[in-house]
mmCIF file of C-alpha atoms in Angstrom:
data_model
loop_
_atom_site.group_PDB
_atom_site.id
_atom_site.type_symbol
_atom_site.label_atom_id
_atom_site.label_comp_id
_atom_site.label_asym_id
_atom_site.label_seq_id
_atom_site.Cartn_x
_atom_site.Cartn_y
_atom_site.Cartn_z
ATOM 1 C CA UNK A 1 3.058 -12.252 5.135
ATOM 2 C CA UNK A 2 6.515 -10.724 4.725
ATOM 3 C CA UNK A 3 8.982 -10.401 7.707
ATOM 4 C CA UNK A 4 10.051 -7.225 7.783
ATOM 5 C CA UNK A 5 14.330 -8.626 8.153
ATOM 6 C CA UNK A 6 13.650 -10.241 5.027
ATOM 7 C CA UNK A 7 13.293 -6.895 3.782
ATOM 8 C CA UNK A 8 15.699 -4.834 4.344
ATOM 9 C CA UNK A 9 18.961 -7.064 3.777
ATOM 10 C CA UNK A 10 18.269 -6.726 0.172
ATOM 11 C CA UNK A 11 17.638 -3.515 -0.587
ATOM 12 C CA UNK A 12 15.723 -0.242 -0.331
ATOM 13 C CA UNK A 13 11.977 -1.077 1.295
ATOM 14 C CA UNK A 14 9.712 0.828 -0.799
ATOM 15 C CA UNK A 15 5.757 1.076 0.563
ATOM 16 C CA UNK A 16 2.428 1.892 -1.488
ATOM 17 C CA UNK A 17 -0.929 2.822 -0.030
ATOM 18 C CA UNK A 18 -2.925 2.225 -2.905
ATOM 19 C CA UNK A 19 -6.491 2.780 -1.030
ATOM 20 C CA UNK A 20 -9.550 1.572 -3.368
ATOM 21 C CA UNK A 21 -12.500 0.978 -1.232
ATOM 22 C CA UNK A 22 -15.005 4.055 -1.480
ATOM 23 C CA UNK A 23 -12.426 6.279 -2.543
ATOM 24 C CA UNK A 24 -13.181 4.999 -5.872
ATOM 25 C CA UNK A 25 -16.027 6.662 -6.202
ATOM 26 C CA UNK A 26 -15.517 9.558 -3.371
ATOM 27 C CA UNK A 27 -16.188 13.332 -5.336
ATOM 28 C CA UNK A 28 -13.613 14.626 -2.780
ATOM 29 C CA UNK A 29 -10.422 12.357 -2.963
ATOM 30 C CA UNK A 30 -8.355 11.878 -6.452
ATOM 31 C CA UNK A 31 -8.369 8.449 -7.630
ATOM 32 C CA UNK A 32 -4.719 6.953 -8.426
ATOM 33 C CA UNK A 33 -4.405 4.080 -10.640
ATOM 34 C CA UNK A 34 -1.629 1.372 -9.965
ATOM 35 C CA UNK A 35 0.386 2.813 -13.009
ATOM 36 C CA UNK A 36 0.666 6.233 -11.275
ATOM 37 C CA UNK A 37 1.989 4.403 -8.256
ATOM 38 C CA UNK A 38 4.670 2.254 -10.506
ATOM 39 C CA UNK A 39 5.373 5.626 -12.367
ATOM 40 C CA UNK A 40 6.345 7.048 -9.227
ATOM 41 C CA UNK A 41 8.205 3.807 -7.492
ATOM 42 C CA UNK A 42 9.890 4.021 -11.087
ATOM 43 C CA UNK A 43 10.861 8.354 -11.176
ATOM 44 C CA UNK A 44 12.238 7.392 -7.021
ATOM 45 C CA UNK A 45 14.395 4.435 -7.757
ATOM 46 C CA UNK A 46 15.982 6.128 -10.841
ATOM 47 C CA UNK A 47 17.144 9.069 -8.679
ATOM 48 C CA UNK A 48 17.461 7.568 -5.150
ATOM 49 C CA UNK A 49 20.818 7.175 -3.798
ATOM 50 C CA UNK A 50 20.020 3.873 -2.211
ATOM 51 C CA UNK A 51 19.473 2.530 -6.027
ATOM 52 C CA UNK A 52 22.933 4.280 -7.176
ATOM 53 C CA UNK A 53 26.238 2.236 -6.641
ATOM 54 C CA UNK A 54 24.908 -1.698 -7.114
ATOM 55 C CA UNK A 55 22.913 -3.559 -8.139
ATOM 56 C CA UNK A 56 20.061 -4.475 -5.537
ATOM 57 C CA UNK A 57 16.704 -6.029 -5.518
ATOM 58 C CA UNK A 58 14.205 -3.032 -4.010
ATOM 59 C CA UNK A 59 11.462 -4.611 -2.200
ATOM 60 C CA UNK A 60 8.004 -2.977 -2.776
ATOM 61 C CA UNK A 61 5.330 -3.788 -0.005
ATOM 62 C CA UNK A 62 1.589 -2.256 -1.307
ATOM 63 C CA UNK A 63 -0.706 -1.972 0.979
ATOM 64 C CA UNK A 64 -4.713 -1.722 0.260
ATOM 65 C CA UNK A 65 -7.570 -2.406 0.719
ATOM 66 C CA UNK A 66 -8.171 -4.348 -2.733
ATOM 67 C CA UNK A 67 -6.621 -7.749 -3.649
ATOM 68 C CA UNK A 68 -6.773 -6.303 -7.196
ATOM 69 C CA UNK A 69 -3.566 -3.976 -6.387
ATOM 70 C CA UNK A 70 -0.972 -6.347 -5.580
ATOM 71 C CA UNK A 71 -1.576 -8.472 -9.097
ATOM 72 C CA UNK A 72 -1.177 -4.825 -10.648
ATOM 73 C CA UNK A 73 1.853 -3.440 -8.782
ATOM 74 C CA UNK A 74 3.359 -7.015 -9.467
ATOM 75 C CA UNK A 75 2.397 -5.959 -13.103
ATOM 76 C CA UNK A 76 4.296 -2.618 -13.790
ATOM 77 C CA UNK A 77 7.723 -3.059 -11.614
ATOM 78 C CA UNK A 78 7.938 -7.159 -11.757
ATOM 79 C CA UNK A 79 10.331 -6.863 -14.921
ATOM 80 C CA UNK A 80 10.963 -3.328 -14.735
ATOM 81 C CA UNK A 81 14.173 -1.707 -13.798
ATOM 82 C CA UNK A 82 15.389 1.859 -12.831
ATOM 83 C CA UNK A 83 18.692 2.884 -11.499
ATOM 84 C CA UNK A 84 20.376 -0.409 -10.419
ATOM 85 C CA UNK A 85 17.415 -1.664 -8.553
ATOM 86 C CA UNK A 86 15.008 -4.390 -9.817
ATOM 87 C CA UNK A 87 11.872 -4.876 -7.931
ATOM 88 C CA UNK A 88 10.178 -7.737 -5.780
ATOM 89 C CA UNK A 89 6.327 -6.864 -5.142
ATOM 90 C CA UNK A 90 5.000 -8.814 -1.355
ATOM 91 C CA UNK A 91 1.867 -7.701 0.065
ATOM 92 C CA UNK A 92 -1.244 -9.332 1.573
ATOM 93 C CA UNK A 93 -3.209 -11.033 -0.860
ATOM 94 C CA UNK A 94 -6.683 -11.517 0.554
ATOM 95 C CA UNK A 95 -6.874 -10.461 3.501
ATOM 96 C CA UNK A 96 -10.270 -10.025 5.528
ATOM 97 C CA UNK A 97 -10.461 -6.509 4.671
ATOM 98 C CA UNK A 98 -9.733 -6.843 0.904
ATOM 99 C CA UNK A 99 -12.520 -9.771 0.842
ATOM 100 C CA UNK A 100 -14.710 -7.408 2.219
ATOM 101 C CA UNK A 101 -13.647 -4.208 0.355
ATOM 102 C CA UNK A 102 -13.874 -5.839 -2.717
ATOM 103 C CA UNK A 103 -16.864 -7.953 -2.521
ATOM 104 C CA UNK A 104 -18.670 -4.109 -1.506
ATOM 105 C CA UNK A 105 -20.890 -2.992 -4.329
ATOM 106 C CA UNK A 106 -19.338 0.818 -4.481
ATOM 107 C CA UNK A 107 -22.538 1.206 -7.380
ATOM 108 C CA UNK A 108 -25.114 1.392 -5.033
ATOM 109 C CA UNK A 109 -25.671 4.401 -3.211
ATOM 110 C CA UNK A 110 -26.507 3.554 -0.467
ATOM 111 C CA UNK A 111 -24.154 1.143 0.140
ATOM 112 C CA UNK A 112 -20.517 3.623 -0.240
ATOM 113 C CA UNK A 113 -20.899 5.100 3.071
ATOM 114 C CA UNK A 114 -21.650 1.230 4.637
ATOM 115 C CA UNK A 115 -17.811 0.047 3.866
ATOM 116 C CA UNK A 116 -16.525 1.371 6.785
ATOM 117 C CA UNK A 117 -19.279 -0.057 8.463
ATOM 118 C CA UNK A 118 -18.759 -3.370 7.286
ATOM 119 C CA UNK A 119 -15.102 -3.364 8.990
ATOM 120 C CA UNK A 120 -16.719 -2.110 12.426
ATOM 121 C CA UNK A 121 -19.850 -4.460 12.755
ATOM 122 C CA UNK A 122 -16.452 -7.277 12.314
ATOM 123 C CA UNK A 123 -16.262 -8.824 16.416
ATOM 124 C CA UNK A 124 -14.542 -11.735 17.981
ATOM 125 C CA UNK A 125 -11.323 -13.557 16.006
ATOM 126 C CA UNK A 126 -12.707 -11.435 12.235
ATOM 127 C CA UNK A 127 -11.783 -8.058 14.432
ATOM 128 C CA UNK A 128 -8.798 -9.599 15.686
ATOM 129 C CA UNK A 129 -7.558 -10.375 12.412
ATOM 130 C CA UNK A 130 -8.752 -7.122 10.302
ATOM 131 C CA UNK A 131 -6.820 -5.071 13.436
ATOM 132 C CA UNK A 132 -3.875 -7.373 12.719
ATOM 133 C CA UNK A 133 -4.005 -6.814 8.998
ATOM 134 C CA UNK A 134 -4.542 -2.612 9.474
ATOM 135 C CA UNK A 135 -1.600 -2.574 12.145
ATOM 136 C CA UNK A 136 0.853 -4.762 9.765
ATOM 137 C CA UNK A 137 0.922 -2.150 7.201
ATOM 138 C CA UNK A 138 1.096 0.349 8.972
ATOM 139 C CA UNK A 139 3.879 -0.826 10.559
ATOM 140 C CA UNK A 140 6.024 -1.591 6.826
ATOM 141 C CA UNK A 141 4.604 1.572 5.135
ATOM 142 C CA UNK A 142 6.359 2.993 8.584
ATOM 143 C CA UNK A 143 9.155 1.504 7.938
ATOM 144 C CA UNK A 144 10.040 2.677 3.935
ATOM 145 C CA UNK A 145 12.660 3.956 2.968
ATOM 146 C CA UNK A 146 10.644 5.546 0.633
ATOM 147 C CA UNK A 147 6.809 5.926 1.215
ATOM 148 C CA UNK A 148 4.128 6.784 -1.782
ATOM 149 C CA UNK A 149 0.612 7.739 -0.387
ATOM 150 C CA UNK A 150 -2.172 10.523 0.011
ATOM 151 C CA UNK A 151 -2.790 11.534 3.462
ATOM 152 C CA UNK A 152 -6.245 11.849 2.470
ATOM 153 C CA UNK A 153 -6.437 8.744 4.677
ATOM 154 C CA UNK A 154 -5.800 8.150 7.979
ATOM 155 C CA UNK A 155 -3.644 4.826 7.462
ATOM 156 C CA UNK A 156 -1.777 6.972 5.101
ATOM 157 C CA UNK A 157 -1.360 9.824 7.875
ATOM 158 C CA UNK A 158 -0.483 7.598 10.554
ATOM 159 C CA UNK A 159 2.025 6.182 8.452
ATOM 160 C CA UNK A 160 3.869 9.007 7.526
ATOM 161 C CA UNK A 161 3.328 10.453 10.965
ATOM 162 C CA UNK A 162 5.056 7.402 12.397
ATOM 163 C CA UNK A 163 8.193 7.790 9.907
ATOM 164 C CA UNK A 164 8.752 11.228 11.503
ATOM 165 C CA UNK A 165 8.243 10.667 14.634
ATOM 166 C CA UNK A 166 11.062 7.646 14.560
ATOM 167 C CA UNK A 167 13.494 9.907 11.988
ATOM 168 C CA UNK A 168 12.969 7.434 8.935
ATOM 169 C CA UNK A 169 13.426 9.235 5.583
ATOM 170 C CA UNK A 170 10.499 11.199 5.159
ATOM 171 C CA UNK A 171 7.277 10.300 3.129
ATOM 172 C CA UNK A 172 6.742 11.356 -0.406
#
C-alpha cells in the first residue's frame, strides 16, 4: 500500500480508475485501454500548472479491479515524461478483488452478471479486507489532484463526488 503523505510531498497525485471486470464485455459502457488512460495522464501533465516551473516526480495511483492494469500503467508513464513531471506508478497489486475479478471467466454468459456476486457472497475477514481495498481507493482517487475516470461506475462517482464535496480540483 501507499501512504497517502508519501504522496503528495513529491508532486502532483494523479488517480486512474481503470475498471475491467464485466465492463469488458458490458454492450452499454465504452471500454478504455491502459494507453488511453497514459494518453490522457500524458495530454494533463503537459498542460497542468502543477507540472510547469520544476522538475517533480508526479505520483500516479490506478485503481482497478484487474492486477493486469498496474503492470500496464507502469508500462506507458514509467519512462515517460511531459511537462517537467516524470511519473512513479503505486497501486494495489493483488488485492482480493483483483484475484477474484480476474480469475472470473467474463466468456461465459452466464457467469458476467455473477462478478458482482462473487464480491457480495465474500463474509468474515475476505469482506473485511475487499471493503478495505474498495474504501482505500476511493479515498486516493478522492484525493487527486487530477482524477481520470467514467462515472459509469459508482466507485468512479463517489470519487469524484467526494472531490467536490471537499473543494479538491475537480475530476476530469
Amino acid at each position: 500500500r501507499v501512504g497517502f503523505s508519501d504522496a503528495t510531498t513529491r508532486g502532483p497525485l494523479v488517480a486512474i480508475h481503470a475498471r475491467r471486470g464485466d465492463k469488458v464485455v458490458d454492450a452499454y459502457n465504452r471500454y478504455y485501454t491502459s494507453r488511453e488512460y497514459a494518453e490522457i495522464v500524458l495530454n494533463w501533465a503537459g498542460k497542468a500548472k502543477e507540472c510547469e516551473d520544476a522538475e517533480r516526480e508526479c505520483i500516479v495511483y490506478v485503481a482497478s479491479d484487474s492486477a493486469v492494469v498496474l503492470g500496464e500503467m507502469r508500462n506507458w508513464l514509467g519512462s515517460a515524461r511531459a511537462g517537467t513531471c516524470s511519473f512513479r506508478v503505486l497501486g494495489a497489486e493483488q488485492s482480493l478483488t483483483q484475484r477474484a475479478s480476474d480469475t472470473h471467466r467474463f466468456d461465459h454468459r452466464d457467469e458476467i452478471q455473477g462478478m458482482a456476486g462473487k464480491v457480495q457472497l465474500m463474509k468474515g475477514d475476505e469482506a473485511k479486507e475487499a471493503a478495505i481495498d474498495i474504501l482505500f481507493d476511493i479515498y486516493m482517487l478522492s484525493r487527486a489532484n487530477f482524477l481520470v475516470g467514467t462515472l459509469t461506475s459508482q466507485i468512479g462517482r463517489i470519487a469524484a463526488g467526494l472531490k467536490k464535496a471537499v473543494g479538491y480540483p475537480p475530476a476530469a
